[in-house]
Amino acid sequence: MTDNYAAIVMSVDAGLLVVGAVQSHGTINTIRERIRAVNQRHAAAMRVIADRLRAGEEPTDAELQRAHGLARKATGDLRRRFERPATVGLMWVIMSFWLVVSVMATLWWSATEGHGQASWLAEGTLAATALATLVLLAETVLRFWWAGEAATDEWEQEQLQRQVAAVEMNDDAVSQRVRQRLEEFARGGQG
C-alpha cells in the first residue's frame, strides 16, 4: 500500500459511506411509509364496521369480507413490502461496516510511523471498495427492476378494477344512467 493509494481509497470509501448513509435513511423512510399505508388501509376498513355498529346497524357482508381480507392481508402485505427494502438495507449495513473497518485500518496504517507496504491492507481495502461499488450498482439495477414490477402490478390492478366496474355496471339501467350523466357533464351541465 502506498500513501497515494491510501488517499484514493479513503476518498472513494468516504463517498461510498455517504451513499450508504443516504440509502439507509431512504430505506428507513420507505419502511415507515409502508407500515403507515398498510395500517391506514386496515384502519379504514375497520372504521366502516365500527361506524355501522355505533349507528346500531349490522355491517354488510361485503364490508365484513373487505375488513377480514384486509386484516388477513395486512401481515402478508407487510412481509412482502419489507422484503425488498430490508434486503437493500442489510446489504448497506454489511457494506458500511466493511467500509468503516477499511477506512479505520487505512487511517491506522497512515498514522503508523515508518509504515511498510502492507499488501494485505491494500488487498482488503480494494476488496471492500470493489464490493461496495458492486452493491451500489446491484441496488440500482434491483430498484429499476422492482419499479418495473410495481408498474406492471399497478397496471394489472387497474385492469382488474375496470373489469369489476364493468361487471357491476352490467345492469342496463345503471349503464344508461352513467352514460347519460357523463354526456350531461361533457356538455357542461353538472346537475
CSV table of C-alpha atoms in Angstrom, one decimal, residues 31-172:
chain,number,residue,atom,x,y,z
A,31,ILE,CA,-40.4,1.1,5.6
A,32,ARG,CA,-42.0,3.7,7.8
A,33,GLU,CA,-44.3,4.8,5.0
A,34,ARG,CA,-45.2,1.3,4.1
A,35,ILE,CA,-46.2,0.4,7.6
A,36,ARG,CA,-48.3,3.6,7.7
A,37,ALA,CA,-50.0,2.8,4.4
A,38,VAL,CA,-50.9,-0.8,5.4
A,39,ASN,CA,-52.2,0.4,8.8
A,40,GLN,CA,-54.3,3.1,7.3
A,41,ARG,CA,-56.0,0.7,4.8
A,42,HIS,CA,-56.8,-1.7,7.6
A,43,ALA,CA,-58.0,1.0,9.9
A,44,ALA,CA,-60.3,2.5,7.2
A,45,ALA,CA,-61.9,-0.9,6.7
A,46,MET,CA,-62.4,-1.4,10.5
A,47,ARG,CA,-63.8,2.1,10.8
A,48,VAL,CA,-66.6,1.3,8.4
A,49,ILE,CA,-67.6,-1.6,10.5
A,50,ALA,CA,-67.3,0.4,13.8
A,51,ASP,CA,-69.4,3.2,12.3
A,52,ARG,CA,-72.1,0.8,11.3
A,53,LEU,CA,-72.1,-0.8,14.8
A,54,ARG,CA,-72.2,2.6,16.5
A,55,ALA,CA,-75.2,3.5,14.4
A,56,GLY,CA,-77.0,0.3,15.5
A,57,GLU,CA,-76.8,-1.2,12.1
A,58,GLU,CA,-75.3,-4.5,11.1
A,59,PRO,CA,-72.3,-4.3,8.7
A,60,THR,CA,-72.9,-5.8,5.2
A,61,ASP,CA,-71.3,-9.0,4.2
A,62,ALA,CA,-69.2,-7.1,1.7
A,63,GLU,CA,-67.9,-4.7,4.4
A,64,LEU,CA,-67.1,-7.6,6.7
A,65,GLN,CA,-65.4,-9.5,3.9
A,66,ARG,CA,-63.3,-6.5,2.9
A,67,ALA,CA,-62.3,-5.8,6.6
A,68,HIS,CA,-61.5,-9.5,7.1
A,69,GLY,CA,-59.5,-9.7,3.9
A,70,LEU,CA,-57.5,-6.5,4.7
A,71,ALA,CA,-56.8,-7.8,8.3
A,72,ARG,CA,-55.6,-11.1,6.9
A,73,LYS,CA,-53.7,-9.4,4.1
A,74,ALA,CA,-52.0,-6.8,6.3
A,75,THR,CA,-49.5,-9.3,7.6
A,76,GLY,CA,-48.7,-10.6,4.2
A,77,ASP,CA,-48.5,-7.1,2.7
A,78,LEU,CA,-46.1,-6.0,5.4
A,79,ARG,CA,-43.9,-9.0,4.8
A,80,ARG,CA,-44.0,-8.6,1.1
A,81,ARG,CA,-43.5,-4.8,1.3
A,82,PHE,CA,-40.5,-5.2,3.6
A,83,GLU,CA,-38.5,-7.9,1.9
A,84,ARG,CA,-37.0,-5.7,-0.7
A,85,PRO,CA,-36.2,-2.7,1.5
A,86,ALA,CA,-34.9,-5.0,4.1
A,87,THR,CA,-32.6,-6.7,1.6
A,88,VAL,CA,-31.2,-3.4,0.4
A,89,GLY,CA,-30.8,-2.2,4.0
A,90,LEU,CA,-29.0,-5.3,5.0
A,91,MET,CA,-26.7,-5.0,2.0
A,92,TRP,CA,-25.8,-1.4,3.0
A,93,VAL,CA,-25.3,-2.3,6.7
A,94,ILE,CA,-22.8,-5.0,5.8
A,95,MET,CA,-21.0,-2.8,3.2
A,96,SER,CA,-20.9,0.2,5.6
A,97,PHE,CA,-19.4,-1.9,8.3
A,98,TRP,CA,-16.8,-3.3,6.0
A,99,LEU,CA,-16.0,0.2,4.6
A,100,VAL,CA,-15.7,1.6,8.1
A,101,VAL,CA,-13.2,-1.2,9.0
A,102,SER,CA,-11.3,-0.5,5.8
A,103,VAL,CA,-11.2,3.3,6.5
A,104,MET,CA,-10.1,2.7,10.1
A,105,ALA,CA,-7.4,0.2,9.0
A,106,THR,CA,-6.1,2.7,6.4
A,107,LEU,CA,-6.1,5.5,8.9
A,108,TRP,CA,-4.2,3.3,11.4
A,109,TRP,CA,-1.7,2.4,8.7
A,110,SER,CA,-1.3,6.0,7.6
A,111,ALA,CA,-0.7,7.1,11.2
A,112,THR,CA,1.9,4.5,11.9
A,113,GLU,CA,5.4,5.9,11.7
A,114,GLY,CA,7.5,4.2,9.1
A,115,HIS,CA,4.7,2.1,7.8
A,116,GLY,CA,5.6,-0.6,5.4
A,117,GLN,CA,3.9,-1.8,2.2
A,118,ALA,CA,1.0,-3.7,3.9
A,119,SER,CA,-0.1,-5.6,0.8
A,120,TRP,CA,-2.8,-7.3,3.0
A,121,LEU,CA,-4.3,-3.9,3.7
A,122,ALA,CA,-4.2,-2.9,0.1
A,123,GLU,CA,-5.9,-6.1,-0.9
A,124,GLY,CA,-8.5,-5.8,1.9
A,125,THR,CA,-9.4,-2.1,1.0
A,126,LEU,CA,-9.6,-2.9,-2.7
A,127,ALA,CA,-12.0,-5.8,-1.9
A,128,ALA,CA,-14.1,-3.6,0.3
A,129,THR,CA,-14.2,-0.8,-2.1
A,130,ALA,CA,-14.9,-3.0,-5.1
A,131,LEU,CA,-17.7,-5.0,-3.3
A,132,ALA,CA,-19.3,-1.8,-2.1
A,133,THR,CA,-19.3,-0.4,-5.6
A,134,LEU,CA,-20.8,-3.6,-6.9
A,135,VAL,CA,-23.5,-3.5,-4.2
A,136,LEU,CA,-24.3,0.1,-5.3
A,137,LEU,CA,-24.7,-1.0,-8.9
A,138,ALA,CA,-26.7,-4.1,-8.0
A,139,GLU,CA,-29.0,-1.9,-5.9
A,140,THR,CA,-29.6,0.4,-8.8
A,141,VAL,CA,-30.4,-2.5,-11.1
A,142,LEU,CA,-32.7,-4.0,-8.5
A,143,ARG,CA,-34.5,-0.8,-7.9
A,144,PHE,CA,-35.2,-0.4,-11.6
A,145,TRP,CA,-36.4,-4.0,-11.9
A,146,TRP,CA,-38.6,-3.6,-8.8
A,147,ALA,CA,-40.0,-0.3,-10.3
A,148,GLY,CA,-40.9,-2.2,-13.5
A,149,GLU,CA,-42.6,-4.9,-11.5
A,150,ALA,CA,-44.6,-2.3,-9.5
A,151,ALA,CA,-45.7,-0.6,-12.7
A,152,THR,CA,-46.9,-3.9,-14.1
A,153,ASP,CA,-48.7,-4.8,-10.8
A,154,GLU,CA,-50.4,-1.4,-10.8
A,155,TRP,CA,-51.4,-1.8,-14.5
A,156,GLU,CA,-52.9,-5.3,-13.8
A,157,GLN,CA,-54.7,-3.9,-10.7
A,158,GLU,CA,-56.2,-1.1,-12.8
A,159,GLN,CA,-57.3,-3.6,-15.5
A,160,LEU,CA,-58.9,-5.7,-12.8
A,161,GLN,CA,-60.7,-2.7,-11.3
A,162,ARG,CA,-62.1,-1.8,-14.8
A,163,GLN,CA,-63.3,-5.4,-15.2
A,164,VAL,CA,-65.0,-5.3,-11.8
A,165,ALA,CA,-66.6,-2.0,-12.6
A,166,ALA,CA,-67.8,-3.3,-15.9
A,167,VAL,CA,-69.4,-6.3,-14.2
A,168,GLU,CA,-71.0,-4.1,-11.5
A,169,MET,CA,-72.4,-1.8,-14.2
A,170,ASN,CA,-73.7,-4.5,-16.4
A,171,ASP,CA,-77.2,-3.6,-15.4
A,172,ASP,CA,-78.6,-1.7,-18.4
